[in-house]
Coordinates of C-alpha atoms in Angstrom, one line a residue:
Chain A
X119 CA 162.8 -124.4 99.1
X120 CA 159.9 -121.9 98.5
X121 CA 158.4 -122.3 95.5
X122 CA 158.7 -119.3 93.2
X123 CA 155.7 -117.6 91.1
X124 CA 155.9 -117.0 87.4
X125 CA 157.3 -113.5 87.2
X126 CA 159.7 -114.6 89.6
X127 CA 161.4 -117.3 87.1
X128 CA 164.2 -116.7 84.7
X129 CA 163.3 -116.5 81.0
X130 CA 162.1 -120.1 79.1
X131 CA 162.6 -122.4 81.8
X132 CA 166.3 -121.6 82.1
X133 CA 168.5 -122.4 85.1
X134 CA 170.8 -120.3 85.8
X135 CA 172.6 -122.0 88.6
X136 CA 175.3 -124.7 87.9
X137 CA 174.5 -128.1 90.3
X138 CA 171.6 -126.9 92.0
X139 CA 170.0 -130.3 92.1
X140 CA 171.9 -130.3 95.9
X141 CA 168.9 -128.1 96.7
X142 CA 166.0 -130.8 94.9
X143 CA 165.6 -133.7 96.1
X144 CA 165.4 -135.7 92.8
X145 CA 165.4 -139.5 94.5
X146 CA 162.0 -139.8 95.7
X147 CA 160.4 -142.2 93.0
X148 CA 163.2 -144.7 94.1
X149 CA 161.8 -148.4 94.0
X150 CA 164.3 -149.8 95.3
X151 CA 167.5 -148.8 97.5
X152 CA 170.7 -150.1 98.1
X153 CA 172.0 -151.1 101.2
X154 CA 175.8 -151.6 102.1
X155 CA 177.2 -153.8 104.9
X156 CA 180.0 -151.8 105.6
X157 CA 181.7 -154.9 107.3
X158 CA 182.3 -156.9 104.1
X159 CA 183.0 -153.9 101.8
X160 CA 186.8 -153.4 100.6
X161 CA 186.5 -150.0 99.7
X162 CA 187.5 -150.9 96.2
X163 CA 185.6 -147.7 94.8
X164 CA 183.4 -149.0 91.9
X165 CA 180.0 -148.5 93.1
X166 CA 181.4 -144.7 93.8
X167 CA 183.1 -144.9 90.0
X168 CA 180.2 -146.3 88.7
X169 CA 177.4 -144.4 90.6
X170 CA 175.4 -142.6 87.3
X171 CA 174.3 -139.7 90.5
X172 CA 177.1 -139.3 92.8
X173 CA 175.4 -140.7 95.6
X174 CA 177.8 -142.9 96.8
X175 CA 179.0 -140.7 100.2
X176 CA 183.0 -141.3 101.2
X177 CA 184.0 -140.4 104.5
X178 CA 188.0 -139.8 105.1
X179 CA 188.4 -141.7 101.9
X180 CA 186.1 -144.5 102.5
X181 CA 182.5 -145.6 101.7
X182 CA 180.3 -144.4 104.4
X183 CA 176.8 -144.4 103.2
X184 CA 174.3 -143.6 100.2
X185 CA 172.8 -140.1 99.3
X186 CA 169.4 -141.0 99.4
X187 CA 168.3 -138.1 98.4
X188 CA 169.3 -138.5 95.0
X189 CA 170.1 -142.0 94.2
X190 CA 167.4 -143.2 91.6
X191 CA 167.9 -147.1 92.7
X192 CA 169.3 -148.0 89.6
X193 CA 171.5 -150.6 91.3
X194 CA 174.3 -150.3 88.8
X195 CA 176.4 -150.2 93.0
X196 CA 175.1 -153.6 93.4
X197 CA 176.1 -155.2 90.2
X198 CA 179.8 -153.2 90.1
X199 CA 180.3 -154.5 93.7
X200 CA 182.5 -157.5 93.0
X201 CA 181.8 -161.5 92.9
X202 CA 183.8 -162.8 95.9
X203 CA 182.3 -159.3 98.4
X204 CA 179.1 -158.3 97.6
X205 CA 178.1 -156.2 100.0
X206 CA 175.7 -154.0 98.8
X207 CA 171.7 -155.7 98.5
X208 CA 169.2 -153.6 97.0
X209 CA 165.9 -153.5 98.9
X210 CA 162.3 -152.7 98.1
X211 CA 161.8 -148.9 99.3
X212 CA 158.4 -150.2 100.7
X213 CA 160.7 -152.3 102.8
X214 CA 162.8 -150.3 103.9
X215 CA 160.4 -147.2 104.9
X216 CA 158.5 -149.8 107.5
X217 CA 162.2 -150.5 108.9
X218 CA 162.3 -154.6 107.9
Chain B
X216 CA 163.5 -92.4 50.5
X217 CA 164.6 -96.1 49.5
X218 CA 164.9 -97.9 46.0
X219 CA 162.6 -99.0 43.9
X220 CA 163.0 -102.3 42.5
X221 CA 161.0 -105.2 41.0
X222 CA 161.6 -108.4 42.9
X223 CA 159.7 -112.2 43.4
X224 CA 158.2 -112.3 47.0
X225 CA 160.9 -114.9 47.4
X226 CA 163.8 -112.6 46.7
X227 CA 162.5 -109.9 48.5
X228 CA 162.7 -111.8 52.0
X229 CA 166.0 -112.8 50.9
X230 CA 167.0 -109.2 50.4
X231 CA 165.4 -108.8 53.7
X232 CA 167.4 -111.3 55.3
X233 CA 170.9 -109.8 53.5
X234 CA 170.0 -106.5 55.4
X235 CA 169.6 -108.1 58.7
X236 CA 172.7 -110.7 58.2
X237 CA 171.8 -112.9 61.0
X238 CA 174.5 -115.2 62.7
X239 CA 172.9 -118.6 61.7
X240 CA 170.4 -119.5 59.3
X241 CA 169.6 -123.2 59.1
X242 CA 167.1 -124.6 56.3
X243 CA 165.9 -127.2 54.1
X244 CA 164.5 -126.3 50.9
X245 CA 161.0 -126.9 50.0
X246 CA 158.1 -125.6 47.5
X247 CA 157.3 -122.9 46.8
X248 CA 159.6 -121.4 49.8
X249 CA 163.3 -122.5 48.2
X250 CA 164.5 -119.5 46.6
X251 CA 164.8 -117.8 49.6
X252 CA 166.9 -119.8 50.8
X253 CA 168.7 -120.7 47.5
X254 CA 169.0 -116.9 46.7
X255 CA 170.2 -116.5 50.4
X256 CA 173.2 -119.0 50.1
X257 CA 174.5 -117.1 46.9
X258 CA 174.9 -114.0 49.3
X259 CA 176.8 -116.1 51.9
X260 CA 178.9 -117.4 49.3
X261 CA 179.3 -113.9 47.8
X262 CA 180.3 -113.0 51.0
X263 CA 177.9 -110.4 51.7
X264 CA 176.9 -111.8 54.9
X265 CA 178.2 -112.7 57.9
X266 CA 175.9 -115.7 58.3
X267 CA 176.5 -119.5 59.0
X268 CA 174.6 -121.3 56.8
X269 CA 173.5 -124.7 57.6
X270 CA 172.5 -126.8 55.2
X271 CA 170.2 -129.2 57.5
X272 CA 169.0 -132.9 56.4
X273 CA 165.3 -132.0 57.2
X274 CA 162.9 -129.3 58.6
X275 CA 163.1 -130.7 61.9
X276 CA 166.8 -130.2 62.2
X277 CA 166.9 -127.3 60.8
X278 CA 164.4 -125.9 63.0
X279 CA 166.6 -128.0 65.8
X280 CA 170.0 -126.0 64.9
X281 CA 168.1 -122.7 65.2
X282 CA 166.6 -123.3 68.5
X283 CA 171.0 -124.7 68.9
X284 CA 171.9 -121.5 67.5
X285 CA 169.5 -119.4 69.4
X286 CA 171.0 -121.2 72.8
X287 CA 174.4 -120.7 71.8
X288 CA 173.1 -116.3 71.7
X289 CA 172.6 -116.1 67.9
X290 CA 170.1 -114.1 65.8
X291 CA 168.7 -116.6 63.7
X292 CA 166.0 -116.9 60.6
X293 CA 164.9 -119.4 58.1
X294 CA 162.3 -120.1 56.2
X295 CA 160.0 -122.9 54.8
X296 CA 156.6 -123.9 53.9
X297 CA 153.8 -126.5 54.1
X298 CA 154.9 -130.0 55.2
X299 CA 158.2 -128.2 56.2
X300 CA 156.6 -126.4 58.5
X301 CA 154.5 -129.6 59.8
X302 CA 157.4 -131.6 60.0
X303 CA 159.2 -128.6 61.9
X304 CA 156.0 -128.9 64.7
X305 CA 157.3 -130.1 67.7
X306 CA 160.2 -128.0 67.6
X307 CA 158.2 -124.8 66.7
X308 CA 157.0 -125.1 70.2
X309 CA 160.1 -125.2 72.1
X310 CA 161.4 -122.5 70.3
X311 CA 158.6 -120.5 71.4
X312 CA 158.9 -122.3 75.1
X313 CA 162.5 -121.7 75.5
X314 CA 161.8 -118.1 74.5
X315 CA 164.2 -117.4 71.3
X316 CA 163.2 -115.0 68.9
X317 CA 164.1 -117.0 65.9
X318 CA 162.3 -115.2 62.8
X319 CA 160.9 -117.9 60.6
X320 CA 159.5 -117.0 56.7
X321 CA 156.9 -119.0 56.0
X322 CA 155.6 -119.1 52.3
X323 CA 151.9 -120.2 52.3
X324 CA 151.1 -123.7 51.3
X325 CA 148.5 -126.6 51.1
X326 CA 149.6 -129.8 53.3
X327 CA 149.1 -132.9 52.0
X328 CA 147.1 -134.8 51.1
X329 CA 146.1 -135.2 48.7
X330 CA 149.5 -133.4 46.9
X331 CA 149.5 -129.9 46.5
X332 CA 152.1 -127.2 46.0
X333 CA 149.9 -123.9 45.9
X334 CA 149.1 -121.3 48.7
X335 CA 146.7 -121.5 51.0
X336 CA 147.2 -120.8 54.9
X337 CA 146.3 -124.4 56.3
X338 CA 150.7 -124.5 57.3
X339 CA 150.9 -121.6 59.4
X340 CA 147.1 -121.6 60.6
X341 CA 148.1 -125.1 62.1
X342 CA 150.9 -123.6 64.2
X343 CA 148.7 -121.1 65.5
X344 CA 148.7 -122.8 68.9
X345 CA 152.6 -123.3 68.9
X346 CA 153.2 -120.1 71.2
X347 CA 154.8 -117.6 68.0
X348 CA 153.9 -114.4 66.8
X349 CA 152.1 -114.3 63.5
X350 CA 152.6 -111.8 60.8
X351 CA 150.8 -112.1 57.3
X352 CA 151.7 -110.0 54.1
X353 CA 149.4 -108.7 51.1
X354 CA 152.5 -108.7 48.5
X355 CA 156.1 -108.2 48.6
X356 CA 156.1 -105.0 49.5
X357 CA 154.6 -106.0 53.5
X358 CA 156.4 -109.5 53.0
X359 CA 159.8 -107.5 53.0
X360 CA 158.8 -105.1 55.6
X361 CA 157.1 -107.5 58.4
X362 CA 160.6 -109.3 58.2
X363 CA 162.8 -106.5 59.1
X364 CA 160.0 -105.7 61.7
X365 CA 159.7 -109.5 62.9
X366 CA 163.5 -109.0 64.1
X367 CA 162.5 -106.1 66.5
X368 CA 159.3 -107.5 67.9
X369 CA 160.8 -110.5 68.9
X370 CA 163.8 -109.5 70.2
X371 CA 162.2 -107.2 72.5
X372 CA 163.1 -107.9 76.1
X373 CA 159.5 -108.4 77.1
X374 CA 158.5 -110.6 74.1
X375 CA 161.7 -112.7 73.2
X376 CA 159.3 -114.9 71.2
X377 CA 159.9 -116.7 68.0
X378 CA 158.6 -114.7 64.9
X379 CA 156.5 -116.2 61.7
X380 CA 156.2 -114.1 58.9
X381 CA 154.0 -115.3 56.3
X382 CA 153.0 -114.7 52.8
X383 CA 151.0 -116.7 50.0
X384 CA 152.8 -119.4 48.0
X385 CA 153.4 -118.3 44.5
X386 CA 151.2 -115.5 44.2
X387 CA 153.5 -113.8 46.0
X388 CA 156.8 -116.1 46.4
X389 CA 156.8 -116.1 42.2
X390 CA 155.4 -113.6 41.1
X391 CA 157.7 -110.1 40.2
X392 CA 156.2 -107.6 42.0
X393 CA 157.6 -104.0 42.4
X394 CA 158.7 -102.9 46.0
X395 CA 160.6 -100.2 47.6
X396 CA 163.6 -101.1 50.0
X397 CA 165.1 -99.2 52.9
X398 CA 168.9 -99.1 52.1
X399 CA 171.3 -101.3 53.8
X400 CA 172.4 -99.2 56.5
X401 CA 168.9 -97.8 57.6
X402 CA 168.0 -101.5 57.9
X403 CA 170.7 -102.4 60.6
X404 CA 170.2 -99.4 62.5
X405 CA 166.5 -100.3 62.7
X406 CA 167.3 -103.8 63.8
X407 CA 170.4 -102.6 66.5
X408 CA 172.3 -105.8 67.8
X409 CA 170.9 -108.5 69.5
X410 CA 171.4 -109.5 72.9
X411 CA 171.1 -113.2 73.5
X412 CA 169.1 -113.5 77.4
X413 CA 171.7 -116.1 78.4
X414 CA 173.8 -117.1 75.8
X415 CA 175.4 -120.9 76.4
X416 CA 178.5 -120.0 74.6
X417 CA 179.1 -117.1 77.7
X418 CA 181.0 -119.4 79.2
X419 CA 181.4 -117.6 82.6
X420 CA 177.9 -117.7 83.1
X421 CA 177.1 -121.4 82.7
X422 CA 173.4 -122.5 82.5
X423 CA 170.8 -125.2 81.6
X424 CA 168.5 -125.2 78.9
X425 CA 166.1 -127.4 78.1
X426 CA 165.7 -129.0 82.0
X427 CA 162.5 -131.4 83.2
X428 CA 160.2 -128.9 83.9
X429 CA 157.2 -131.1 85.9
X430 CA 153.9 -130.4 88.1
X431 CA 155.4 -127.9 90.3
X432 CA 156.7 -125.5 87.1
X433 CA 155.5 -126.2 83.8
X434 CA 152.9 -124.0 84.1
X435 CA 154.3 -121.0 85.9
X436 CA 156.7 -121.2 82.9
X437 CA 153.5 -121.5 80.3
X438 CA 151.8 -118.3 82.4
X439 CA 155.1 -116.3 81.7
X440 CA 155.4 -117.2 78.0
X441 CA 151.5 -116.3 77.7
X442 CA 152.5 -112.9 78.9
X443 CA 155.0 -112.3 76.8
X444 CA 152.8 -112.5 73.8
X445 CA 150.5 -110.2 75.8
X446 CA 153.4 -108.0 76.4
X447 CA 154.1 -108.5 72.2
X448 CA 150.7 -106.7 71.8
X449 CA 151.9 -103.2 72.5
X450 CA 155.3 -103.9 71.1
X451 CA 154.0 -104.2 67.7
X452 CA 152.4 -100.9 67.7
X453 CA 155.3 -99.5 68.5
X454 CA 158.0 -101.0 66.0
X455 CA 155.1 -100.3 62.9
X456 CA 155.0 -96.6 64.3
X457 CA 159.2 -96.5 64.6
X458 CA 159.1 -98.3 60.5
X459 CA 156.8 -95.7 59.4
X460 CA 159.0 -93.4 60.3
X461 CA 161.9 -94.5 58.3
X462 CA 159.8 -96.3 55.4
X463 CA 156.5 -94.5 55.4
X464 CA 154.7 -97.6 55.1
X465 CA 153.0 -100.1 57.2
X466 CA 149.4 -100.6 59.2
X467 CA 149.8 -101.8 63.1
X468 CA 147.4 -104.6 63.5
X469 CA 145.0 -105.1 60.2
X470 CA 144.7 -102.3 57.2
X471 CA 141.1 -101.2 56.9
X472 CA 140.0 -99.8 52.8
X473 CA 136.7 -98.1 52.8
X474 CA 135.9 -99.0 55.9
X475 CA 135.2 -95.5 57.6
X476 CA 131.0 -95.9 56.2
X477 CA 131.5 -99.6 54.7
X478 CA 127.9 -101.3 55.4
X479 CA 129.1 -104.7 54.3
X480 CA 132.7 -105.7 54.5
X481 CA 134.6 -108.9 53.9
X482 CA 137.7 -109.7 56.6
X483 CA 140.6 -111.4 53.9
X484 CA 144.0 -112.0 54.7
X485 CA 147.5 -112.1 52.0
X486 CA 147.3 -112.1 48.4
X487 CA 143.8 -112.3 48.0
X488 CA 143.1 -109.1 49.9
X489 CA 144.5 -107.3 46.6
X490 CA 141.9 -108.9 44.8
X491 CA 139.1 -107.8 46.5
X492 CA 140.7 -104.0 46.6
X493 CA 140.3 -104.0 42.9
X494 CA 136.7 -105.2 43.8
X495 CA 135.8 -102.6 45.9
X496 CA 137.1 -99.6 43.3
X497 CA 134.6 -100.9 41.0
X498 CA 131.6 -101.5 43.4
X499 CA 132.6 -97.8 45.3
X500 CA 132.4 -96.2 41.7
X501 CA 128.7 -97.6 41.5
X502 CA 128.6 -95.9 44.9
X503 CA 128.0 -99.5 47.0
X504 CA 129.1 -99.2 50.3
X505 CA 131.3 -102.3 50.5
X506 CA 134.8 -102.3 52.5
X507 CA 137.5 -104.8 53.6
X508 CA 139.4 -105.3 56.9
X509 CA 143.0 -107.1 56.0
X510 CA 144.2 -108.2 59.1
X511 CA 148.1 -108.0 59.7
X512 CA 148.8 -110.1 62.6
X513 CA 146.9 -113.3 63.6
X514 CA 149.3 -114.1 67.0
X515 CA 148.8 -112.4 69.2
X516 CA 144.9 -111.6 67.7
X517 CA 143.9 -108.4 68.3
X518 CA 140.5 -109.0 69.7
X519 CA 139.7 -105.8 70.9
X520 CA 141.0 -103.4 68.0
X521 CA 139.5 -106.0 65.4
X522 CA 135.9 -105.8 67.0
X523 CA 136.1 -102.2 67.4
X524 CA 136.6 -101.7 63.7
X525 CA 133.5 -103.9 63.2
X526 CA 131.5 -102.3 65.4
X527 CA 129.4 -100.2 62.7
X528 CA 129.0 -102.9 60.4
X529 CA 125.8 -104.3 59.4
X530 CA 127.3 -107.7 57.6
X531 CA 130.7 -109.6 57.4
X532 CA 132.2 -111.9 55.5
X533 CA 135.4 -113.9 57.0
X534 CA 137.0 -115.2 54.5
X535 CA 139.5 -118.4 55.5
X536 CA 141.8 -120.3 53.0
X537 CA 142.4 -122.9 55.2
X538 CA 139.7 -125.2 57.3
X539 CA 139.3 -126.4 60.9
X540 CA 137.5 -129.5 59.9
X541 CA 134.8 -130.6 62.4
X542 CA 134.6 -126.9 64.0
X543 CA 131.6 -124.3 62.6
X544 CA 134.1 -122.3 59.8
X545 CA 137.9 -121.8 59.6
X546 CA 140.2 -120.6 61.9
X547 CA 139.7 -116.6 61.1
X548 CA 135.7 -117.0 61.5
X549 CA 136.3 -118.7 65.0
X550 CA 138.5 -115.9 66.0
X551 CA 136.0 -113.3 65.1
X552 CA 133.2 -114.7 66.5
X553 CA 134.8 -114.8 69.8
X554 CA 136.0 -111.4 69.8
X555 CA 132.6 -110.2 69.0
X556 CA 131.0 -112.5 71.4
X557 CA 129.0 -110.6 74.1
X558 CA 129.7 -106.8 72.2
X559 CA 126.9 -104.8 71.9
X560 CA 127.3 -104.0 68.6
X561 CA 127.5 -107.1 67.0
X562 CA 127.6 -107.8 62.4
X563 CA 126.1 -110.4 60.7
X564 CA 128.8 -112.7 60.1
X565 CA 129.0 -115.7 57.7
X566 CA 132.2 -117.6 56.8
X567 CA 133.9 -118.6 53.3
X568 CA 136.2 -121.5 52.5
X569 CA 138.0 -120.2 49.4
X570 CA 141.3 -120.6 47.6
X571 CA 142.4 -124.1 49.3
X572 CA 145.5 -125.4 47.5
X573 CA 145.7 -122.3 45.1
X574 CA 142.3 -122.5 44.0
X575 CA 141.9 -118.6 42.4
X576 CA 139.4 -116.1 44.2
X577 CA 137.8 -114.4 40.4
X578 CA 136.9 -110.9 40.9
X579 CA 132.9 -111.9 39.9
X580 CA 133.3 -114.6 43.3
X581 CA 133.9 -111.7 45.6
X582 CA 131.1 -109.5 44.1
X583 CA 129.0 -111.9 44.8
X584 CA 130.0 -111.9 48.0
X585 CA 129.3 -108.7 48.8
X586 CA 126.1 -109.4 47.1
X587 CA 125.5 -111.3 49.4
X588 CA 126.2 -109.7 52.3
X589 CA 123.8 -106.9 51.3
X590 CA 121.1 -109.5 51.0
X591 CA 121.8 -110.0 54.7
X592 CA 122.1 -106.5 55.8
X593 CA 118.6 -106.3 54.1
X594 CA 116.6 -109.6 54.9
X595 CA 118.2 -110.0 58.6
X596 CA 118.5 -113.2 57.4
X597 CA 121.5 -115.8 56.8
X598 CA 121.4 -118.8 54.5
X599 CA 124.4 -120.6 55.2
X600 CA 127.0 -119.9 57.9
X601 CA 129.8 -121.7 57.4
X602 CA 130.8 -122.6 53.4
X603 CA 133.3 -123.9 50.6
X604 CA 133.0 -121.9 47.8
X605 CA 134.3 -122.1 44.2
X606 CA 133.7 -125.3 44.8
X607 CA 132.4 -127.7 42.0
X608 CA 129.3 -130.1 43.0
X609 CA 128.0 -127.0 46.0
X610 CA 124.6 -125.3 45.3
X611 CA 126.3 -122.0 45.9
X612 CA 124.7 -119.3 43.8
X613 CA 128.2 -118.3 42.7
X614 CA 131.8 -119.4 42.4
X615 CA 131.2 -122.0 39.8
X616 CA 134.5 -123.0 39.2

């Protein structure tokens, strides 16, 4: 997204467009990310119900992956994901960017 | 022509505020601003307004519901002084950030400590930074008129910026003075209706107020808002010429008295301005060139006008009822100084610390002012540049208190 000069902006730092964070990537100061084995998950829902950012991607109905673009790493996922499946581990970004 | 009618400066605003019935005024009452709030409410409960009153549990929220109320697409006013204006701070600037002309009356007062409830300009000159337009008033009379004024400065599509009018605690709040007002009719069709930017409760038109605003925008948002008090400059002229018109009162930027061949000239704002007219009728009558520059609005400061009306005088006097402790003179002096900085025709300029916490400016202290000042004009020569007067315990050849 270009970045727009002063006269451009609306008035007082309003924004006039409803869910425009698609367009802004507001995930990047992530510490940590979490990772889902897709093999042990049940697809019971709660990290998606309990996601604070919506970054909990379904695909035909299912958990698929994580919007990394705007999960914060809060790993509220992680701790809804039940006792007896756990399968999503939250990593340290570090980690993760070097591919370990 | 309109009424004539003998009012408090106090009444008069809220007589002011009748005639513009804003949608929401939110307030919390404080010394010596109260009664126009109090006088306010009885029209709201008369019914001779259209206003919501809120009836808020501190400055800060009341400040908070207007900036609310603004949001929502509201024209909205209230009014306060002193630590009510300090404690309003914070919010002050995102009123001015968020760009809502909320019209504010503030009633001149010391801050604390120690404890004082008199007038002097140390609330407002403190918000001089906070990003509103700044208005100051001689007596009832200007206090009534800036208001109705305020409402179309502000609200101007170029400006929407927050409006302060202000006027002295007490010597003008209290005291009866007698005024003309426009009638009620000629007062609304001044103002016109306001038209909120984006209004939250359009609810077709959804937006966000308020959002994180980091590196990459804060200050193309801060460069915008600067503009639009530029943009206020030219505004101003234009809503004193359109109130002239229909009131045949009112100067633009300051009010100049004997200042077309004044040699010596003292630069006072509000109440005390009065006292040095009567001042200069006695001096002029001795035929002592001695003048005064009253200036009318302090935000945005009118740099280039102000020097230009200075630019055949041989001595000044800025006059400041409220300090900048630590900095060379109050906040006026500092102001002057840099709009005369690097003009060819530059006064001699001294500054005076008078009237803090009500302390009363005597006719004899402002002759000796202009005493002074000819001294100056005459020697070349400046003793002190930065001083408290009528002040007990300073060597000051005058203002013995």
């Amino acid at each position: 997204m270009k970045k727009k000069g002063w006269k451009e902006l609306p008035i007082g730092g309003v924004i006039l467009e409803a869910g425009n964070t698609r367009g802004y990537a507001t995930g990047d100061w992530r510490t940590f990310r979490p990772v889902i084995d897709l093999d042990k998950c049940t697809n019971c829902m709660r990290c998606w119900i309990f996601c604070p950012d919506s970054s909990v991607v379904l695909v035909d109905g299912k958990v698929d992956h994580f919007d990394y673009d705007h999960c914060k790493g809060c790993g509220i996922c992680a701790v809804e994901c039940p006792e007896n499946v756990k399968a999503i581990a939250m990593i340290e970004e570090a980690e993760a960017k070097e591919g370990k | 022509m309109g009424k004539l009618v003998a009012l408090t400066g106090n009444i008069a605003l809220a007589t002011a505020m009748r005639q513009i019935n804003p949608d929401v005024c939110a307030a919390y009452p404080i010394t010596p601003s109260t009664q126009v709030i109090e006088q306010f409410s009885e029209y709201v409960a008369d019914g001779l307004v259209d206003t919501e009153l809120i009836a808020a549990e501190s400055e800060h929220s009341a400040m908070s519901a207007c900036i609310g109320a603004a949001a929502a697409g509201g024209r909205v006013m209230t009014a306060t002084s002193s630590q009510g204006l300090a404690y309003m701070w914070e919010m002050l600037y995102i009123a001015a950030g968020m760009r809502f002309p909320v019209i504010l009356a503030c009633v001149n007062r010391a801050l604390s400590a120690p404890i004082n409830i008199h007038g002097d300009h140390s609330d407002s000159m403190g918000a001089r930074d906070s990003g509103w337009i700044q208005i100051y008033a001689e007596n009832a009379q200007e206090a009534y008129d800036n208001l109705i004024q305020a409402v179309r400065i502000g609200e101007q599509m170029d400006v929407r910026l927050p409006v302060m009018c202000c006027m002295d605690g007490f010597t003008t709040s209290h005291a009866i003075d007698t005024l003309e007002l426009l009638d009620d009719k000629t007062v609304r069709d001044f103002i016109g209706e306001y038209k909120a930017t984006h209004p939250l409760l359009d609810v077709e038109h959804p937006v966000t107020y308020g959002a994180l605003d980091l590196q990459d925008y804060f200050m193309e948002h801060k460069r915008a808002q600067a503009e639009a008090m530029k943009n206020s400059r030219k505004v101003i002229v234009d809503i004193a010429k359109e109130y002239k018109k229909i009131s045949g009162r009112g100067s633009i930027y300051f009010e100049e008295y004997y200042m077309d061949d004044a040699e010596v000239v003292m630069v006072i704002m509000n109440s005390a301005a009065g006292t040095v007219k009567t001042v200069i009728d006695a001096m002029r009558a001795r035929g002592e060139k001695v003048g005064l520059l009253k200036p009318r609005i302090f935000r945005p400061f009118p740099y280039n006008e102000l020097a230009d009306a200075l630019s055949n005088v041989k001595a000044v006097a800025i006059m400041d009822r409220a300090d900048s402790v630590g900095a060379e003179g109050g906040p006026l002096f500092m102001e002057f100084k840099s709009a005369l900085y690097g003009r060819k025709n530059q006064p001699m300029m001294i500054n005076k610390i008078y009237g803090l916490g009500g302390r009363d400016l005597m006719l004899n202290d402002i002759e000796e002012i202009y005493k002074e000042l000819r001294e100056i004009k005459n020697t070349g020569k400046i003793k002190a540049l930065s001083e408290y007067i009528t002040v007990r315990g300073e060597e000051a050849a005058y203002g013995k208190a």
